[in-house]
mmCIF file of C-alpha atoms in Angstrom:
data_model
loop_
_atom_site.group_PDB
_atom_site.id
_atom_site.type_symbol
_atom_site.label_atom_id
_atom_site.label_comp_id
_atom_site.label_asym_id
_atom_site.label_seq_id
_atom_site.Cartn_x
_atom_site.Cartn_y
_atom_site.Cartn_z
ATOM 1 C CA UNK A 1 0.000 0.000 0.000
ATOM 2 C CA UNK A 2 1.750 3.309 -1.210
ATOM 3 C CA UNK A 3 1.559 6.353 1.017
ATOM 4 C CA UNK A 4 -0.104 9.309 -0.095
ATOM 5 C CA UNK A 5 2.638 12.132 -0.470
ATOM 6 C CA UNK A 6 0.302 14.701 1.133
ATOM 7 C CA UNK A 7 1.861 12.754 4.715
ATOM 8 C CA UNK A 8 5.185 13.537 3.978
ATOM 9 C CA UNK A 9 4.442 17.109 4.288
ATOM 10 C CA UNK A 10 5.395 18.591 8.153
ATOM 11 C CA UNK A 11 2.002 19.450 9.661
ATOM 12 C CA UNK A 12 0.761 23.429 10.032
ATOM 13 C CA UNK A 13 2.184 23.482 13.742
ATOM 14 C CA UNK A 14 5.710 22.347 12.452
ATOM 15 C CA UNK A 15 6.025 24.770 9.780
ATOM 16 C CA UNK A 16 5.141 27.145 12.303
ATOM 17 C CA UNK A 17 7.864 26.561 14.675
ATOM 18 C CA UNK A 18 10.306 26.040 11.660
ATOM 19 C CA UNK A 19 9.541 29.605 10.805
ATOM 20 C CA UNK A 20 9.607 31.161 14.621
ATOM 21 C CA UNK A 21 13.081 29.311 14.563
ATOM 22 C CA UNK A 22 13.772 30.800 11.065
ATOM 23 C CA UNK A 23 13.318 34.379 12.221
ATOM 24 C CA UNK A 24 14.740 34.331 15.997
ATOM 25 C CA UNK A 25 17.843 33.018 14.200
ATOM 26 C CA UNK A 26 17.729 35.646 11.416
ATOM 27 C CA UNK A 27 17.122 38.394 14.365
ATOM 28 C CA UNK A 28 20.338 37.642 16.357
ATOM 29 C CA UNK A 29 22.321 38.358 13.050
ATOM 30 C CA UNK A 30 20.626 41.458 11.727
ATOM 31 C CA UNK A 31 19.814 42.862 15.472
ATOM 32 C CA UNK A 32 23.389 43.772 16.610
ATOM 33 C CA UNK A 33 24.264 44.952 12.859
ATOM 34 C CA UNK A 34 21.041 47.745 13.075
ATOM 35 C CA UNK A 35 22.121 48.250 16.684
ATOM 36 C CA UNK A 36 25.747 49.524 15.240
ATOM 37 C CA UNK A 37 24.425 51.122 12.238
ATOM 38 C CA UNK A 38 21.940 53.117 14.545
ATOM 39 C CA UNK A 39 24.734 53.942 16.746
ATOM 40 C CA UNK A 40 26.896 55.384 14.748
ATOM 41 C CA UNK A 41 24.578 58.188 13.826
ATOM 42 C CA UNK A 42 23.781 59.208 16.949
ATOM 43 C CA UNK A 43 25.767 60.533 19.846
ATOM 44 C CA UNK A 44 27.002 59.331 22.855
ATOM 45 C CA UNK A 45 24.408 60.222 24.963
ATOM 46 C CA UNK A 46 21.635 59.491 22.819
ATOM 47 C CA UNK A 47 23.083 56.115 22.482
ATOM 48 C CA UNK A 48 23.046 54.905 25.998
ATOM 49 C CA UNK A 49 19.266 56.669 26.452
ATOM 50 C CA UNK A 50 17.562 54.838 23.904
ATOM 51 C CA UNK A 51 19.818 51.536 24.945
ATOM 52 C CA UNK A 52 16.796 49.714 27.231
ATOM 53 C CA UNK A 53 14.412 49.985 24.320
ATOM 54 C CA UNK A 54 13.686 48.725 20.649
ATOM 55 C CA UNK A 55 14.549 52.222 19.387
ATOM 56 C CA UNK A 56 18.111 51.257 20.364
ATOM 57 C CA UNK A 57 17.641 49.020 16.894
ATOM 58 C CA UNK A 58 15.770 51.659 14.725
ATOM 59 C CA UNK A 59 17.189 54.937 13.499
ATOM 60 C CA UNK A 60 14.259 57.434 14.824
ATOM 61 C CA UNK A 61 15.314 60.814 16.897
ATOM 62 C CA UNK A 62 18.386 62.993 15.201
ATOM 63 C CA UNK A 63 20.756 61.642 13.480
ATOM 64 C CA UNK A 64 23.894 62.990 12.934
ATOM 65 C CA UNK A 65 27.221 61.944 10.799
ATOM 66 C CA UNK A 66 29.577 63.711 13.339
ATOM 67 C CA UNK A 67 30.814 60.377 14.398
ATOM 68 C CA UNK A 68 31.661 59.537 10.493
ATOM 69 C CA UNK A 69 33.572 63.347 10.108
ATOM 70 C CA UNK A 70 35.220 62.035 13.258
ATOM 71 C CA UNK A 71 36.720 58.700 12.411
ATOM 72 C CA UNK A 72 37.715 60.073 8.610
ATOM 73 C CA UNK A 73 39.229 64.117 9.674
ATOM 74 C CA UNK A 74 41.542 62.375 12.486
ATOM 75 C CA UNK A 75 44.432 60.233 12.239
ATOM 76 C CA UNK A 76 45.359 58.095 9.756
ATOM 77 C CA UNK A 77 41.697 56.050 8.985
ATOM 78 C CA UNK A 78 41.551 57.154 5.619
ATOM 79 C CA UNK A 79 45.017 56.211 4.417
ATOM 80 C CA UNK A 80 44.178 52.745 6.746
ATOM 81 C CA UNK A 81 41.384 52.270 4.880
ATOM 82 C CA UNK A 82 42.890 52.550 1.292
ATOM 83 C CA UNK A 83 45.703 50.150 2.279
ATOM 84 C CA UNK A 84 43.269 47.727 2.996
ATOM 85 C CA UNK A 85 41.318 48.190 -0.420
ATOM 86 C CA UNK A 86 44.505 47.846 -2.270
ATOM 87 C CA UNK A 87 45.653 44.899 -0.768
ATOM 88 C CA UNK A 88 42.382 43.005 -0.931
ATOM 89 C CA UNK A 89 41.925 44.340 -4.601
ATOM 90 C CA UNK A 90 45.384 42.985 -5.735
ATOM 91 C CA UNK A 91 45.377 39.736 -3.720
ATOM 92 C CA UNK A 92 42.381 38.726 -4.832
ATOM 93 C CA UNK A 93 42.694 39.655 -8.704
ATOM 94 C CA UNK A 94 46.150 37.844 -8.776
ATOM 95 C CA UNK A 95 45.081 34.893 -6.954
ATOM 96 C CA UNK A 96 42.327 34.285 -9.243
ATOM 97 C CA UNK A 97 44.255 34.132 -11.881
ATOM 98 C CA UNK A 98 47.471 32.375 -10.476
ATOM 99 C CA UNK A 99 44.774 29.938 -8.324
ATOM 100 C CA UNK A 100 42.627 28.968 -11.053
ATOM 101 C CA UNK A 101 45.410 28.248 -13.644
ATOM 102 C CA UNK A 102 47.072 25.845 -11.159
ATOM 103 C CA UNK A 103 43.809 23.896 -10.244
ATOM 104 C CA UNK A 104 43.221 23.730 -14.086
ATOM 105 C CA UNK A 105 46.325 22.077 -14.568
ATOM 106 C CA UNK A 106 45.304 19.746 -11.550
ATOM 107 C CA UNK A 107 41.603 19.201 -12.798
ATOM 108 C CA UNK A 108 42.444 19.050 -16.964
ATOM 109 C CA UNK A 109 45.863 18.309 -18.093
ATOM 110 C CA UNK A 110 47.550 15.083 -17.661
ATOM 111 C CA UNK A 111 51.007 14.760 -16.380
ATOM 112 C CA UNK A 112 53.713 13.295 -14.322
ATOM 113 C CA UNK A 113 52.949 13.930 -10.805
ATOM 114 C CA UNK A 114 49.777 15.101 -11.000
ATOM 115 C CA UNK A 115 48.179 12.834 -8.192
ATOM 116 C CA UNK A 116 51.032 13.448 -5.465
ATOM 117 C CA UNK A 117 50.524 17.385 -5.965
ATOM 118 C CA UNK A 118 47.076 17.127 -5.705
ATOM 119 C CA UNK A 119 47.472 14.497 -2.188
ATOM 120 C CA UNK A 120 49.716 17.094 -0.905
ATOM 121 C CA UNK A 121 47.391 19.922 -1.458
ATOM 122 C CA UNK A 122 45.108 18.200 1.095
ATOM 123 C CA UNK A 123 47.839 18.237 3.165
ATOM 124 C CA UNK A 124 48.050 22.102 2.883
ATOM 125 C CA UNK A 125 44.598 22.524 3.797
ATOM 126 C CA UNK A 126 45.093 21.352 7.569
ATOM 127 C CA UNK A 127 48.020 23.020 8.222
ATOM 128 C CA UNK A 128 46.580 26.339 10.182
ATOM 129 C CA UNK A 129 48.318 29.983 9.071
ATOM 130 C CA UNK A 130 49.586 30.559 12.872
ATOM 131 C CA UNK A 131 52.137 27.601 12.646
ATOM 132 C CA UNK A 132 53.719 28.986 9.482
ATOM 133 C CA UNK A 133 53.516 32.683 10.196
ATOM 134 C CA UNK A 134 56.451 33.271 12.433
ATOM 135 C CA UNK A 135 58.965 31.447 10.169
ATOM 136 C CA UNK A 136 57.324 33.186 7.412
ATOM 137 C CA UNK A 137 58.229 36.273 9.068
ATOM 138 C CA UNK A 138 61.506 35.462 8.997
ATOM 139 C CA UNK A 139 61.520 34.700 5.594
ATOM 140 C CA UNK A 140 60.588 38.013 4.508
ATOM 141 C CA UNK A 141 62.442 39.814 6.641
ATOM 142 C CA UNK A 142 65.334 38.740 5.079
ATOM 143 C CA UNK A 143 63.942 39.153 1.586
ATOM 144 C CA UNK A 144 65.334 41.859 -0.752
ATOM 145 C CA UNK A 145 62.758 44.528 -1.975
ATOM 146 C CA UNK A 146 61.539 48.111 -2.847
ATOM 147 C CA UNK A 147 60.613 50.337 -0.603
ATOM 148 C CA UNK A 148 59.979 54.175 -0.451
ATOM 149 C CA UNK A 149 61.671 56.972 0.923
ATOM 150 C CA UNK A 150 61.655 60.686 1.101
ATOM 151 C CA UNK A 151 59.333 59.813 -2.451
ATOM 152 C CA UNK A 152 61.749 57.932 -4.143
ATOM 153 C CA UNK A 153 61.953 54.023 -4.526
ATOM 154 C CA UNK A 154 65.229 52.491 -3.115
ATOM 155 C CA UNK A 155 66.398 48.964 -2.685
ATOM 156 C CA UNK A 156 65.437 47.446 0.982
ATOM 157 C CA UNK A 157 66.770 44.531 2.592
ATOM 158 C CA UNK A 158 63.676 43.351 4.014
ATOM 159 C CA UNK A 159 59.709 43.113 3.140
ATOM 160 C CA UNK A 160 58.805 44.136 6.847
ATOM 161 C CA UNK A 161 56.741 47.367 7.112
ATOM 162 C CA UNK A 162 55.755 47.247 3.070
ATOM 163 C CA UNK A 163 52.198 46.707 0.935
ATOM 164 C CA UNK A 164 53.575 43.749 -0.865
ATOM 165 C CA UNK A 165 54.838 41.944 2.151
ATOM 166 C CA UNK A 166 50.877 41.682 3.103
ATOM 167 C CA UNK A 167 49.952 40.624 -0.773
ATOM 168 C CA UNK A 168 52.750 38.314 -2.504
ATOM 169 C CA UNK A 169 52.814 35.484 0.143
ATOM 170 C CA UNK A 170 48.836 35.785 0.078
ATOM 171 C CA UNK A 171 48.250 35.373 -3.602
ATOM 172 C CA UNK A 172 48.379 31.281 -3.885
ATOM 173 C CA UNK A 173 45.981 29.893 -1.672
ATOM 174 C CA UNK A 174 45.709 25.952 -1.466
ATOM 175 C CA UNK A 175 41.814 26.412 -0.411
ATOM 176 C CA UNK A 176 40.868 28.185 -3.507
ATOM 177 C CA UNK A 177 43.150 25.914 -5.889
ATOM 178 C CA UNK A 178 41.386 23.221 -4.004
ATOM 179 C CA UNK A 179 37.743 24.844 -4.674
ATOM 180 C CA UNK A 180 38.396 25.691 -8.426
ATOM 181 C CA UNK A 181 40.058 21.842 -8.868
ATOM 182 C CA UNK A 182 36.483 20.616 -7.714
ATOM 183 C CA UNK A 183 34.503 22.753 -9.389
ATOM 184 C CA UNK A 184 36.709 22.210 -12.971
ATOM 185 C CA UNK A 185 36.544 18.627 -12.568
ATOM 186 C CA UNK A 186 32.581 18.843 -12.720
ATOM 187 C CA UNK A 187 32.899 20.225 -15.926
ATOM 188 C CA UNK A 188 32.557 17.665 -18.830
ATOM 189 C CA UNK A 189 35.704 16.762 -20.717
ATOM 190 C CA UNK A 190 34.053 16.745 -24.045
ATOM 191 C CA UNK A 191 34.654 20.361 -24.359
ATOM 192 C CA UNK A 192 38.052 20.321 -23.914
ATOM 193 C CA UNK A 193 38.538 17.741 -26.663
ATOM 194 C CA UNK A 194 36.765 19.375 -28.834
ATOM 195 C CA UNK A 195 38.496 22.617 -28.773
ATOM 196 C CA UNK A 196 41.652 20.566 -28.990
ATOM 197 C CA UNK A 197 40.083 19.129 -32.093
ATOM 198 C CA UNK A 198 39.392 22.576 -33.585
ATOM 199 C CA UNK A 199 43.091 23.385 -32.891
ATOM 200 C CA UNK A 200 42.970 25.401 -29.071
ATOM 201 C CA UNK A 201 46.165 25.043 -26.983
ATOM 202 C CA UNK A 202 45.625 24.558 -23.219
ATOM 203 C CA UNK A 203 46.061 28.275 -22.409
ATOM 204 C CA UNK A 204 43.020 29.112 -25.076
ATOM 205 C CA UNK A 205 40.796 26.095 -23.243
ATOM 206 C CA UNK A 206 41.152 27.623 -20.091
ATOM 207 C CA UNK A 207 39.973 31.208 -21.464
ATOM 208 C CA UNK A 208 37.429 30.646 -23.666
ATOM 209 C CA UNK A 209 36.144 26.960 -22.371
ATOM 210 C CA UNK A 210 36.707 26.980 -18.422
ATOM 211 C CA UNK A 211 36.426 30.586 -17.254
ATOM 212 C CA UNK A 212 33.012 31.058 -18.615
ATOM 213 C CA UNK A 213 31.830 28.037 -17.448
ATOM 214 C CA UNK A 214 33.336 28.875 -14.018
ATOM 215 C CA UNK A 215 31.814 32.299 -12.961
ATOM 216 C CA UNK A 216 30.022 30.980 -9.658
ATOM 217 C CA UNK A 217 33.472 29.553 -8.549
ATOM 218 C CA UNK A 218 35.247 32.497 -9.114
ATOM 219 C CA UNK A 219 32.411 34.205 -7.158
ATOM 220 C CA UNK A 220 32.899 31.943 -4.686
ATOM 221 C CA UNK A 221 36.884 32.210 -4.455
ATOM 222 C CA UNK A 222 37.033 36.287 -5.024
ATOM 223 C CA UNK A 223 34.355 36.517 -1.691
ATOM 224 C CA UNK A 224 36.185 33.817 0.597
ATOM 225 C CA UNK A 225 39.744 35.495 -0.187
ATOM 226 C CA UNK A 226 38.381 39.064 -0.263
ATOM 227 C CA UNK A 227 37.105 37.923 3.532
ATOM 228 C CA UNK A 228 39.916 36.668 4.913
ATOM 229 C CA UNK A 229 42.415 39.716 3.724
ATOM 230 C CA UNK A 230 39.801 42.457 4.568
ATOM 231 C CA UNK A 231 40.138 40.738 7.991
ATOM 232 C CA UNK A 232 43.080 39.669 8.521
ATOM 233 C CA UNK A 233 44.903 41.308 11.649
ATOM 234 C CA UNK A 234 47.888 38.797 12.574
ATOM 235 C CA UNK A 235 50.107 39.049 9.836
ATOM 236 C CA UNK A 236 49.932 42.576 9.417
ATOM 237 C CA UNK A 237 50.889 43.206 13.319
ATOM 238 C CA UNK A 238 54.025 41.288 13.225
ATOM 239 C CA UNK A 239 55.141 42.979 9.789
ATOM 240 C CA UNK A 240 54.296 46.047 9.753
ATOM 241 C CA UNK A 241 55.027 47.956 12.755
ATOM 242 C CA UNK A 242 55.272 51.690 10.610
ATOM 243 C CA UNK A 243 51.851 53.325 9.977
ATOM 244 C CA UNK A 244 52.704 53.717 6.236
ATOM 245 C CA UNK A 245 51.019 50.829 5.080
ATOM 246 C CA UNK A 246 48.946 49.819 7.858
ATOM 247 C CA UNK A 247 45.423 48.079 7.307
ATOM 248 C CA UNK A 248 42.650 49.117 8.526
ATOM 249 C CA UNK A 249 41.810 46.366 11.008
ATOM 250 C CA UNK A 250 45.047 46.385 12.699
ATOM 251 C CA UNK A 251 44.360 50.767 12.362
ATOM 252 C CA UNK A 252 41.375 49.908 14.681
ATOM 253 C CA UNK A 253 43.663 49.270 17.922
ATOM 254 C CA UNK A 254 44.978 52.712 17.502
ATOM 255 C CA UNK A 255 41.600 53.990 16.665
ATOM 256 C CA UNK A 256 39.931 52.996 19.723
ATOM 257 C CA UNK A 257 42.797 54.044 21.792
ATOM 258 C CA UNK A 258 41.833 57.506 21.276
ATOM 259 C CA UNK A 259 38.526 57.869 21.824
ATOM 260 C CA UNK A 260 35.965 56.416 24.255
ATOM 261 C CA UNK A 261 32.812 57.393 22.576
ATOM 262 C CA UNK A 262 30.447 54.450 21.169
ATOM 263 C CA UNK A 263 29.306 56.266 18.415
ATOM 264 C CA UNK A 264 32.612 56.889 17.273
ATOM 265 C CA UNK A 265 33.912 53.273 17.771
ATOM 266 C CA UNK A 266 29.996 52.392 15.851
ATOM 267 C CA UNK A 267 31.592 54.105 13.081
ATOM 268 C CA UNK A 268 34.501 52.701 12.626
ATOM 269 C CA UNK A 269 33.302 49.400 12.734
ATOM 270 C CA UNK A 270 30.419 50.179 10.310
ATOM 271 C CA UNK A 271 33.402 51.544 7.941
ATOM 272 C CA UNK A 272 34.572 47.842 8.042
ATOM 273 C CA UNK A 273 32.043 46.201 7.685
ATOM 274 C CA UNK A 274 29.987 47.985 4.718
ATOM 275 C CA UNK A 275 32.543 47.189 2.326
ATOM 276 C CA UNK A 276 32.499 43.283 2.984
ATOM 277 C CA UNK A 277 28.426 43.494 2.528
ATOM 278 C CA UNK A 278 28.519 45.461 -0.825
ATOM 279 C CA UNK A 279 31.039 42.221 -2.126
ATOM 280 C CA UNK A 280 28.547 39.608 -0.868
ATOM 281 C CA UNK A 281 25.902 41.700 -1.928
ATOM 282 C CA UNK A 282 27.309 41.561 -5.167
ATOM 283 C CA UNK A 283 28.717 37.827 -5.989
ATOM 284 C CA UNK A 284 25.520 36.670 -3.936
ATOM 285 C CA UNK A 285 23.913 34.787 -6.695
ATOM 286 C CA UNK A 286 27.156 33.172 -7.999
ATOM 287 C CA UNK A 287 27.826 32.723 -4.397
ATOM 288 C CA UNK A 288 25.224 30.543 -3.551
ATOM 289 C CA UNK A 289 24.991 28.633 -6.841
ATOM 290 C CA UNK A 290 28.168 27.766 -6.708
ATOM 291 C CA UNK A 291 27.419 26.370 -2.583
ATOM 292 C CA UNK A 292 24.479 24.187 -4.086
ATOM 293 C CA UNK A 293 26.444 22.916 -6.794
ATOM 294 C CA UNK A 294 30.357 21.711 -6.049
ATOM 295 C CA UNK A 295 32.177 24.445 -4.652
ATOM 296 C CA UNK A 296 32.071 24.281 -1.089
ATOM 297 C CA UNK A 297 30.845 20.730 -0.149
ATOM 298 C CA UNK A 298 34.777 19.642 0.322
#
């Protein structure tokens, strides 16, 4: 006897609660961001008087952008927060690039090798950042470069205290070879062939065969890496101790050392965090079809 599909549906009462779930969930993520967008446009005292009440959420009463001319007329914030769009800007635009081409190699061309680079990629993956980072440091620190003084660009001894020390050792990323060489290998191989039939070295497949089959992985890859740089704080403390090309985040320790008014700190961290919405806001829809499909299920 076959059961009618009609039972298989959660009764009126569970679809209720699902949804009560769904929405106290959704509150404690979008409560504290209205709470520090509200904040920031008020002051201090208006703050902490609306702070026992639901209009500590909503942005009624007068508002003001003091707290904004604040954060941007003093210090260096500004110059903070441009060092941190041009590192995230170049480290992700290079990685894609350099990331993608080596997982295609990986995921599409066949040679010598292949399967031990690809076992010790895994390996990569486990290994966390703070149990490299120190003798990383002292890698670089020992690394020739270019650095600028008094306007002009000299030769340095050392990466320490420089843009590029914060971008170059940033740019391959075994996670995102690792998500491109699963989403690649999803692709069929019959395309390949038959752009090597019509004549199309590798280089051309990967343009004009991969890459535009490829644009919710790349969403995928350009949000995850554009996260983790916009973030990142402990590589940028131990090498770069000058202010000259200081990120933001680590800019934020100074920051609040200065001040001790909530609406100014509510800027600041509104300052960090708008950027990081506007990219999700953006790649969304590759984002999350590239979630359902292969991307991120490894």
């Amino acid at each position: 006897m076959s059961v009618p599909a009609s039972s298989n549906r959660p009764s009126a009462a569970l679809r209720f609660a699902l949804y009560a779930l769904m929405l106290l969930l959704a509150a404690m993520f979008v409560f504290p961001f209205l709470f520090m967008i509200t904040a920031s446009l008020r002051t201090n005292d208006a703050i902490f008087a609306h702070a026992g009440s639901i209009q500590a959420f909503l942005p009624t009463g007068p508002l003001t952008t003091a707290n904004y001319s604040y954060v941007f007329g003093g210090g260096n914030v500004l110059h903070f927060f441009l060092n941190s769009v041009l590192i995230t800007a170049l480290t992700v635009g290079m990685g894609l690039v350099v990331n993608s081409l080596a997982a295609f190699s990986l995921a599409r061309l066949e040679w010598r090798g292949r399967e031990t680079v690809a076992a010790l990629l895994v390996i990569l993956l486990v290994i966390p950042f703070e149990a490299i980072s120190v003798p990383l440091m002292l890698l670089v620190a020992h690394l020739p470069g270019i650095g600028l003084v008094a306007g002009k660009l000299v030769l340095t001894r050392s990466w320490l205290n420089t843009l590029y020390v914060q971008i170059l050792p940033f740019v391959a990323n075994a996670f995102s070879i690792y998500l491109f060489f699963q989403f690649f290998r999803g692709i069929p191989k019959d395309f390949d062939e038959a752009a090597y039939i019509d004549g199309a070295t590798p280089l051309q497949v990967y343009v004009h065969v991969i890459v535009p089959s490829s644009k919710p992985v790349f969403a995928t890859v350009s949000i995850l890496q554009g996260l983790a740089m916009w973030n990142q704080y402990l590589w940028p403390v131990i090498t770069v101790p000058g202010e000259s090309a200081r990120p933001l985040m680590v800019g934020m320790q100074q920051f609040f050392g200065h001040t001790t008014e909530w609406g100014n700190v509510m800027a600041y961290a509104t300052i960090i965090t708008i950027p990081v919405l506007i990219a999700f806001v953006v790649f969304q829809r590759w984002f999350v079809r590239s979630v359902i499909g292969s991307g991120v299920k490894g």
